[in-house]
């Protein structure tokens, strides 16, 4: 039997606000000691009242619009009730039936493989809402006893929960979804989206069904996947397991599974509550959120071109290969940099792209900076490429000039001038050096003449070395060819 894989992803996205969703405590506690960013509101003391953080709504709306969702003019908060030690209030403030956003989708460009051509997978969004995070518990054993510690720092940290329809069809597509989501979140500036720091968390729901079937089989839910690679590996393992179960004539039960990174395997967890157990009802301590047209317009002022649209435009408008367009739009600052550089350059965009992909990317990787932070500005990069195009400096000089500009922040023209980097293409200067090399190396001249023409590279190399790498290489070659006749 041929099976089709069916996957839906539930993600929790930590918004990068300064403060928590309903109080003034600091939101990001990554580097802080347990229970240092807490107050009576986020620890659920009796009598306190939540006050909604405006920026949380604004970032939620930005994300909703970026996901092509509608944003109803009114939305509500609801209580999701459950009992757990990391939830001091005994309920989580979330949104249930009238949330900030409705619908939406993300189109994933899936690259061609050996087997399949490239295609686009549209993943529809089932729900998108804002809510508060819960705390964190940790078990410790002390002197033969075990005790549970609770850190409330994360209580009240603003989250967007976003759930897809079961539209994904492979582990690769699930990985691509998370990659594109992470790119989008950073691009619009609503989250750091670091999976290792739990800014972006994901549960994967997985089932398989016979190819061509239109019903959904029982699914399992995979938790504790903390990287995109872990999501890919865990789904792959689970699909294999489900195929084996069906092949053995057994049924799939709707388990919750936990990914164990060390052993790269899945373990069965508790069976989970159903939705009805949460006893959702309207949050009586918060007003509805009224999103007026004016406020929405204010939120969306300066809304950027999104990464996949920009990627498509880089391909169609500049004729870039998909590979280049993908890297150049991987990060917003880099893609802005590229556009500024080609505007200043005015030449072939692919040529500018090559410089960026090979040389500027190396500077970025070495320094850990974003493109916008480099001392090598887009205008300076454009200038260096032009100096090479115009034959003022050779390519190697151009590459070292790039590093010099980035170190000093000086303009390329100035450095070429003060360090005398301009390429020597003056015929008589090149000829004088070439003649002395020929005179001083009779052995090499002899073997060249007897047919070892590969030695030409050696002659040109000698000349380059003597002239500090600044010689016009094609010209030098022509002169040697003439002298060695
Ligand atoms: P639950 O009530 O178990 O949380 P939901 O209906 O809320 O289930 O769906 C949770 C996630 O599981 C969604 O992303 C949804 O797309 C996905 N999902 C639902 N049914 C299936 C299925 N049969 N196979 C794979 N994914 C599924
Ligand atoms: Mg669910
Ligand atoms: Zn607080």
XYZ file of C-alpha atoms and ligand atoms in Angstrom:
514
model
C 0.000 0.000 0.000
C 1.238 3.490 -0.870
C 0.707 5.998 1.899
C 0.448 9.764 1.917
C 1.766 11.673 4.931
C -0.541 14.221 6.597
C 0.875 16.789 9.015
C -0.512 19.767 10.908
C 1.728 21.990 13.029
C 0.834 23.848 16.211
C 3.285 26.644 16.958
C 3.754 28.953 19.904
C 5.567 32.152 19.067
C 7.029 34.359 21.778
C 6.496 38.001 20.842
C 9.519 40.231 21.440
C 7.871 42.887 23.579
C 9.661 44.651 26.442
C 7.055 43.669 29.021
C 4.598 40.838 29.627
C 1.074 40.717 28.212
C -0.894 41.792 31.331
C 1.674 43.390 33.675
C 4.846 45.486 33.541
C 7.312 42.652 34.270
C 10.181 42.151 31.860
C 9.163 39.644 29.203
C 12.421 37.971 28.206
C 14.033 36.095 31.096
C 16.486 34.006 29.107
C 19.500 35.184 31.121
C 17.756 35.803 34.433
C 17.588 33.781 37.639
C 14.279 31.965 38.350
C 11.428 34.034 39.818
C 13.083 37.417 39.309
C 10.685 38.853 36.707
C 7.404 38.328 38.539
C 4.707 40.394 40.279
C 1.301 39.843 41.929
C -0.436 39.945 38.515
C 1.565 37.281 36.724
C 1.734 35.046 39.802
C -2.038 35.168 40.203
C -2.386 36.795 43.622
C -6.011 37.321 44.736
C -7.608 40.590 43.683
C -5.207 41.669 40.952
C -6.406 42.756 37.521
C -4.731 42.298 34.135
C -4.000 45.303 31.892
C -3.529 44.466 28.229
C -0.185 45.376 26.618
C -1.020 47.339 23.456
C 2.149 46.216 21.654
C 1.097 42.576 21.956
C -2.051 43.320 19.964
C -0.078 45.320 17.430
C 2.487 42.566 16.871
C -0.321 40.009 16.671
C -2.029 42.070 13.969
C 1.233 42.426 12.040
C 1.669 38.666 12.054
C -1.968 38.053 11.107
C -1.663 40.356 8.089
C 1.679 38.798 7.114
C -0.085 35.391 7.191
C -2.860 36.694 4.891
C -5.444 36.421 7.683
C -8.426 38.705 8.274
C -8.499 40.763 11.464
C -12.055 41.170 12.794
C -12.859 44.590 14.323
C -13.677 43.031 17.701
C -12.012 40.182 19.522
C -12.270 38.754 23.047
C -10.169 37.044 25.676
C -11.226 33.766 27.260
C -10.147 31.707 30.217
C -8.750 28.276 29.544
C -9.057 26.418 32.829
C -6.755 23.656 33.929
C -4.861 22.708 37.036
C -1.105 22.490 36.887
C 1.589 23.767 39.247
C 3.117 26.087 36.625
C -0.202 27.927 36.238
C -0.706 29.965 39.442
C -4.098 31.459 38.506
C -5.594 28.066 37.695
C -6.424 29.335 34.211
C -4.615 30.726 31.194
C -5.890 33.897 29.535
C -6.181 33.019 25.865
C -8.570 33.595 22.979
C -11.058 30.949 21.904
C -13.890 31.591 19.444
C -13.422 35.323 18.694
C -9.691 35.748 18.292
C -7.543 38.444 16.729
C -7.369 36.722 13.349
C -9.385 34.527 10.996
C -8.066 32.315 8.208
C -4.755 32.956 6.506
C -2.153 30.880 4.728
C 1.541 30.576 3.931
C 2.813 29.493 0.498
C 5.924 27.340 0.715
C 8.279 27.224 -2.264
C 9.488 23.618 -2.327
C 12.766 23.213 -4.206
C 13.212 20.640 -6.973
C 14.718 17.277 -5.993
C 16.140 14.357 -8.001
C 12.622 12.877 -8.123
C 10.287 15.884 -8.243
C 10.195 19.296 -9.904
C 9.811 22.440 -7.765
C 6.298 23.186 -6.518
C 4.433 25.468 -4.117
C 2.561 24.087 -1.101
C -0.171 26.312 0.340
C -0.615 25.755 4.081
C -3.855 27.146 5.478
C -4.017 28.531 8.989
C -6.669 26.959 11.205
C -6.322 29.435 14.058
C -4.186 32.339 15.205
C -4.601 34.026 18.575
C -2.741 35.779 21.395
C -2.368 34.360 24.901
C -0.130 34.290 27.962
C 2.568 31.705 28.607
C 2.698 29.506 31.731
C 5.668 28.922 34.050
C 8.297 26.226 33.957
C 8.693 23.259 36.286
C 11.776 21.256 36.985
C 12.261 18.033 38.927
C 15.279 17.592 41.156
C 16.294 14.752 43.380
C 17.795 15.667 46.718
C 19.002 13.080 49.225
C 16.843 10.279 47.877
C 13.727 12.485 47.642
C 12.485 14.200 44.565
C 11.104 17.691 44.578
C 9.553 19.928 41.986
C 10.791 23.493 41.484
C 8.720 26.155 39.757
C 9.965 29.218 37.873
C 7.210 31.794 37.235
C 9.347 34.085 35.038
C 7.598 32.850 31.922
C 4.079 33.358 33.328
C 2.432 36.130 31.326
C 5.001 36.212 28.523
C 3.083 37.118 25.354
C 2.558 34.356 22.812
C 0.838 33.911 19.505
C -0.537 30.413 19.069
C -0.802 29.534 15.429
C -2.188 26.210 14.191
C -2.147 24.985 10.602
C -4.710 22.872 8.820
C -3.415 19.335 8.112
C -2.008 20.554 4.780
C 1.621 19.495 5.007
C 2.597 16.339 3.126
C 6.139 15.461 4.222
C 8.784 16.026 6.871
C 10.526 18.310 4.350
C 7.422 20.452 4.000
C 7.113 20.713 7.784
C 10.757 21.796 8.002
C 10.218 24.286 5.180
C 7.169 25.707 6.978
C 9.179 26.347 10.124
C 12.073 27.819 8.155
C 9.760 30.220 6.306
C 7.817 31.077 9.446
C 11.018 31.881 11.324
C 12.197 34.035 8.418
C 8.862 35.881 8.351
C 8.746 36.479 12.128
C 12.208 38.042 12.092
C 11.473 39.979 8.903
C 8.425 41.744 10.375
C 10.178 42.107 13.733
C 7.618 40.410 15.988
C 9.784 37.635 17.461
C 13.412 36.538 17.725
C 12.029 33.155 16.626
C 14.906 31.193 18.114
C 13.760 27.577 18.561
C 16.685 26.733 20.848
C 15.518 29.512 23.201
C 11.871 28.429 22.957
C 10.860 31.669 21.211
C 9.386 29.393 18.604
C 7.922 26.094 19.824
C 6.248 23.470 17.727
C 4.129 20.358 18.145
C 3.738 18.149 15.089
C 0.549 16.180 14.421
C 1.154 13.232 12.122
C -0.978 10.641 10.372
C -0.779 8.642 7.157
C -3.497 7.524 4.744
C -3.663 5.630 1.467
C -2.645 7.816 -1.479
C -5.796 9.332 -2.974
C -7.900 9.012 0.202
C -9.724 12.143 1.327
C -10.445 11.134 4.932
C -8.124 11.739 7.873
C -6.745 8.811 9.834
C -5.998 8.881 13.529
C -3.032 11.132 14.283
C -0.366 11.244 16.944
C 1.040 14.425 18.386
C 4.797 14.891 18.784
C 6.074 17.230 21.476
C 9.474 18.437 22.647
C 11.010 19.089 19.247
C 13.432 21.964 19.778
C 14.943 22.526 16.363
C 13.933 22.305 12.740
C 16.169 19.272 12.302
C 14.495 17.586 15.288
C 11.055 18.182 13.708
C 12.240 16.597 10.479
C 13.807 13.599 12.249
C 10.870 13.009 14.596
C 8.272 13.106 11.821
C 10.342 10.732 9.683
C 10.564 8.247 12.582
C 6.856 8.495 13.348
C 5.819 7.967 9.715
C 7.939 4.794 9.620
C 6.324 3.569 12.832
C 2.788 4.193 11.572
C 3.506 2.409 8.280
C 4.830 -0.584 10.202
C 1.748 -0.622 12.481
C -0.657 -0.634 9.530
C 1.431 -3.246 7.730
C 1.135 -5.492 10.812
C -2.637 -5.064 10.775
C -2.712 -2.911 13.885
C -4.430 0.425 14.459
C -2.873 3.782 15.291
C -3.941 5.171 18.651
C -4.050 8.903 19.249
C -1.013 9.101 21.470
C 1.033 12.061 22.529
C 4.679 11.293 21.889
C 7.776 12.958 23.248
C 10.914 13.330 21.118
C 14.100 12.365 22.909
C 16.942 14.234 21.264
C 19.737 12.114 22.771
C 18.425 8.756 21.587
C 16.685 10.252 18.506
C 13.566 8.321 19.393
C 9.922 8.853 20.384
C 8.437 7.950 23.770
C 4.769 7.717 24.674
C 3.514 10.390 27.085
C 0.260 10.742 29.021
C -2.906 10.644 26.955
C -4.193 14.186 26.656
C -7.233 16.173 27.732
C -9.881 16.991 25.182
C -10.898 20.569 24.501
C -14.100 20.370 26.564
C -12.063 19.781 29.713
C -10.770 23.350 29.551
C -14.177 24.915 30.335
C -13.514 27.978 28.201
C -15.468 31.112 29.091
C -15.071 34.856 28.466
C -12.412 36.558 30.568
C -14.480 38.906 32.784
C -11.506 41.087 33.812
C -10.640 42.306 30.300
C -12.554 44.413 27.809
C -12.968 43.317 24.206
C -10.244 44.502 21.836
C -11.619 47.013 19.337
C -9.353 47.208 16.319
C -10.449 50.386 14.522
C -9.507 51.025 10.898
C -7.386 53.961 12.054
C -5.453 51.859 14.560
C -4.947 49.082 12.043
C -3.653 51.594 9.491
C -1.238 52.928 12.105
C 0.007 49.398 12.868
C 0.494 48.635 9.194
C 2.225 51.915 8.301
C 5.572 50.968 6.777
C 4.559 47.300 6.414
C 7.414 45.746 4.431
C 7.418 43.718 1.261
C 7.439 40.148 2.612
C 10.325 37.715 2.082
C 8.656 35.365 -0.399
C 7.335 38.270 -2.492
C 10.775 39.830 -2.498
C 12.341 36.505 -3.398
C 9.994 36.210 -6.397
C 10.775 39.788 -7.454
C 14.537 39.218 -7.214
C 14.087 36.331 -9.639
C 11.764 38.102 -12.100
C 13.071 41.678 -11.979
C 16.804 41.012 -11.677
C 17.032 37.644 -13.398
C 18.710 36.054 -10.379
C 18.809 32.271 -9.990
C 16.537 30.890 -7.269
C 19.601 29.963 -5.230
C 20.842 33.566 -5.120
C 17.382 34.994 -4.466
C 16.876 32.584 -1.568
C 20.064 33.555 0.213
C 19.705 37.268 -0.481
C 16.187 37.299 0.985
C 17.056 34.989 3.891
C 17.233 38.019 6.107
C 15.693 41.462 5.648
C 18.803 43.517 6.297
C 20.748 41.539 3.673
C 18.055 41.940 1.038
C 17.857 45.715 1.679
C 21.623 45.817 1.387
C 21.519 44.047 -1.961
C 18.932 46.429 -3.384
C 20.890 49.472 -2.254
C 24.085 48.016 -3.688
C 22.644 47.306 -7.135
C 20.980 50.725 -7.229
C 24.366 52.337 -6.576
C 26.159 49.952 -8.940
C 23.860 50.124 -11.944
C 25.499 47.100 -13.613
C 24.498 43.421 -13.881
C 22.616 42.398 -10.695
C 24.016 38.847 -10.939
C 27.529 40.277 -10.763
C 26.646 42.209 -7.597
C 24.983 39.070 -6.232
C 28.200 37.070 -6.748
C 30.179 39.590 -4.722
C 27.577 39.495 -1.992
C 27.253 35.727 -1.825
C 30.990 35.067 -1.906
C 32.621 37.959 -0.133
C 30.121 40.001 1.843
C 28.548 36.837 3.298
C 31.976 35.813 4.567
C 32.376 39.165 6.347
C 28.926 38.677 7.885
C 29.677 35.157 9.071
C 33.026 36.158 10.528
C 31.699 39.215 12.340
C 28.241 38.034 13.387
C 26.890 41.430 12.262
C 23.853 42.025 10.060
C 24.446 43.519 6.622
C 23.184 46.929 7.705
C 25.852 47.082 10.419
C 28.886 46.570 8.166
C 31.321 49.428 7.684
C 31.400 48.289 4.090
C 28.249 50.136 3.018
C 26.262 49.106 -0.083
C 27.607 52.237 -1.835
C 31.212 51.238 -1.027
C 30.622 47.704 -2.285
C 29.155 49.116 -5.511
C 32.206 51.361 -5.870
C 34.622 48.441 -5.479
C 32.832 46.383 -8.128
C 32.953 49.383 -10.469
C 36.682 49.848 -9.865
C 37.171 46.228 -10.936
C 34.797 46.569 -13.930
C 36.595 49.723 -15.094
C 39.949 47.976 -14.941
C 41.323 50.329 -12.263
C 42.065 47.443 -9.891
C 42.164 43.696 -10.487
C 39.791 41.207 -8.855
C 42.176 40.107 -6.118
C 42.889 43.688 -5.141
C 39.124 44.239 -5.099
C 38.666 41.409 -2.610
C 41.347 42.656 -0.252
C 40.043 46.219 -0.666
C 36.654 44.996 0.540
C 38.200 43.814 3.804
C 40.216 47.005 4.205
C 37.142 49.198 3.708
C 35.224 47.109 6.196
C 37.995 47.350 8.770
C 38.588 51.101 8.450
C 35.308 52.485 7.157
C 37.392 54.527 4.679
C 36.111 54.964 1.131
C 37.517 52.580 -1.507
C 38.791 55.508 -3.623
C 40.807 56.874 -0.729
C 42.422 53.506 0.015
C 43.278 52.878 -3.645
C 44.857 56.347 -3.742
C 46.848 56.237 -0.473
C 48.014 52.631 -0.849
C 48.697 52.892 -4.578
C 46.531 49.867 -5.371
C 45.676 50.860 -8.893
C 46.420 48.093 -11.324
C 49.585 48.408 -13.403
C 48.560 48.008 -16.994
C 51.248 50.284 -18.345
C 52.892 48.243 -21.078
C 56.479 49.311 -20.516
C 56.347 48.757 -16.748
C 54.967 45.224 -17.203
C 57.415 44.471 -19.994
C 60.439 45.513 -17.924
C 59.508 43.128 -15.114
C 58.600 40.321 -17.535
C 61.919 40.653 -19.336
C 63.896 40.367 -16.103
C 61.930 37.247 -15.086
C 62.642 35.619 -18.446
C 66.334 36.540 -18.162
C 66.684 35.174 -14.626
C 64.910 31.832 -15.187
C 66.501 30.096 -18.177
C 65.467 26.615 -16.971
C 61.758 27.459 -16.914
C 62.059 29.257 -20.248
C 63.666 26.117 -21.694
C 60.916 23.775 -20.479
C 58.171 26.157 -21.584
C 59.664 26.229 -25.068
C 59.914 22.451 -25.119
C 56.164 22.183 -24.612
C 55.383 22.649 -20.890
C 52.965 25.482 -21.637
C 51.378 25.067 -18.217
C 54.330 27.065 -16.920
C 52.638 30.236 -18.197
C 50.760 30.437 -14.888
C 54.073 30.284 -13.038
C 55.528 33.188 -15.094
C 52.465 35.383 -14.523
C 52.539 34.439 -10.829
C 56.186 35.549 -10.523
C 55.323 38.873 -12.073
C 52.283 39.345 -9.799
C 54.423 38.651 -6.768
C 57.036 41.192 -7.795
C 54.369 43.816 -8.506
C 52.466 43.374 -5.261
C 49.497 41.658 -6.947
C 48.590 44.788 -8.857
C 49.462 43.791 -12.404
C 46.901 43.504 -15.170
C 47.020 39.718 -15.529
C 45.746 39.312 -19.137
C 48.179 41.945 -20.351
C 51.091 40.346 -18.504
C 50.199 37.023 -20.068
C 50.191 38.483 -23.565
C 53.629 40.005 -22.980
C 55.061 36.681 -21.740
C 53.593 34.851 -24.719
C 55.359 37.272 -27.014
C 58.695 37.098 -25.121
C 58.666 33.287 -24.995
C 58.028 32.801 -28.699
P -6.538 18.374 18.903
O -7.911 18.607 19.350
O -6.051 16.982 19.053
O -5.574 19.414 19.409
P -6.913 19.845 16.494
O -8.118 19.625 15.656
O -6.861 21.034 17.372
O -6.620 18.530 17.315
O -5.697 19.876 15.513
C -4.420 20.040 16.006
C -3.469 19.961 14.848
O -3.478 18.668 14.291
C -3.788 20.884 13.702
O -2.576 21.433 13.202
C -4.421 19.985 12.671
O -4.155 20.459 11.368
C -3.699 18.694 12.891
N -4.469 17.516 12.543
C -5.766 17.253 12.804
N -6.112 16.027 12.345
C -5.003 15.495 11.775
C -4.708 14.244 11.142
N -5.603 13.289 11.007
N -3.454 14.053 10.695
C -2.513 14.993 10.852
N -2.728 16.185 11.425
C -3.956 16.437 11.902
Mg -5.244 21.542 19.711
Zn 4.193 40.446 36.366
